[in-house]
Coordinates of C-alpha atoms in Angstrom, one line a residue:
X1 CA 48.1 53.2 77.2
X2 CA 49.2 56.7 75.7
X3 CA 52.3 57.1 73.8
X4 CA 54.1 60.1 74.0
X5 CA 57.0 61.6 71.5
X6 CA 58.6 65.0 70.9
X7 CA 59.2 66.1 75.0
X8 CA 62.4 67.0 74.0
X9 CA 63.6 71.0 73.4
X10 CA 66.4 73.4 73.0
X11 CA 66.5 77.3 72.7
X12 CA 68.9 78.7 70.5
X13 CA 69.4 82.6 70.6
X14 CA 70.6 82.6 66.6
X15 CA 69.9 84.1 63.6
X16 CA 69.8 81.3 61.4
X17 CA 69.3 77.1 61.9
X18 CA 71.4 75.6 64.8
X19 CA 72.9 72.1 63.2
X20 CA 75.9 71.8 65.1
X21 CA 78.0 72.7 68.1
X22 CA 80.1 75.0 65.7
X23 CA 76.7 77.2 65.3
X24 CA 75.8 77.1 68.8
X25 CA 79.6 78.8 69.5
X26 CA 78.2 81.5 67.7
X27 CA 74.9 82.0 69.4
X28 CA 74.3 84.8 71.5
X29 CA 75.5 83.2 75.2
X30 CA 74.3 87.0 77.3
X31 CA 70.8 86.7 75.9
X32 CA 70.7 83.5 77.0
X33 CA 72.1 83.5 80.5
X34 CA 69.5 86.8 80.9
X35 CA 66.8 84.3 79.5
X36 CA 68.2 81.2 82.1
X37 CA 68.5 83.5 85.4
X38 CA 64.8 85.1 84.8
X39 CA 63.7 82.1 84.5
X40 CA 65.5 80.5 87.1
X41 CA 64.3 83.8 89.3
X42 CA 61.0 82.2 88.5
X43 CA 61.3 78.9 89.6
X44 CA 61.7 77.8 86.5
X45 CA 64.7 75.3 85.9
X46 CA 65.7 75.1 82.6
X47 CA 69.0 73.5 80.7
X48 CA 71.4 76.1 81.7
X49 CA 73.6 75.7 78.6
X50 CA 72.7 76.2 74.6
X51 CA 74.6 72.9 74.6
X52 CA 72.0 71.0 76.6
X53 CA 68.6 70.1 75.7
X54 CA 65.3 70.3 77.8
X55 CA 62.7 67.6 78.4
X56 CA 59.2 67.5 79.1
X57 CA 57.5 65.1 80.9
X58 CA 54.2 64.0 82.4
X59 CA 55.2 64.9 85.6
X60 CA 54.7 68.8 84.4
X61 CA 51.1 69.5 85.1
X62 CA 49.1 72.0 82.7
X63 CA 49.5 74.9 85.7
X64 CA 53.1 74.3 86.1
X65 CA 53.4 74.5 81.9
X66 CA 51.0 77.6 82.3
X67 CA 53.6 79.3 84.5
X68 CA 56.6 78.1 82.3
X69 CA 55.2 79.7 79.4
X70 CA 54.2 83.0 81.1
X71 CA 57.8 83.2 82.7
X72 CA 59.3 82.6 79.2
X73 CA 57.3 85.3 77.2
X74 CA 58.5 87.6 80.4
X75 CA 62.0 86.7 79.8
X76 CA 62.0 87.1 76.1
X77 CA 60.1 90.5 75.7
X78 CA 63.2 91.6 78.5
X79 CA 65.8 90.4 76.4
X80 CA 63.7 91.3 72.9
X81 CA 62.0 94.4 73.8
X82 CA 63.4 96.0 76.7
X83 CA 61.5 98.7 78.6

């Protein structure tokens, strides 16, 4: 039997900690909707709101999590580094 914890995720484009909805209103919403439709451009679906949280789950193979993480280092050098 394996136990599993910690599938659970949210991406905050913030300076600081995010402890409330109050510092999620100040987040930086463009940055993220680039980072959500690049993804999402990707096949990647992710929570399309800083309000909403993202899961993980055993249904996500290691080459589906592989892609994931390549289309999320894509999306954030755009938004972080643009060419």
């Amino acid at each position: 039997c394996q136990k599993r914890i910690g599938s659970m995720f949210s991406l905050f484009f913030h300076p600081g900690p995010v402890r409330n909805a109050q510092d999620v209103s100040k987040c930086d919403f463009d940055a993220f909707k680039h980072f959500f439709h690049t993804l999402l451009d990707h096949g990647i679906y992710t929570a399309p709101s800083q309000y909403e949280a993202g899961f993980i789950s055993l249904a996500h193979t290691e080459e589906i999590l592989n892609k994931a993480i390549t289309q999320v280092h894509v999306a954030l050098n755009d938004i972080f580094f643009p060419a």
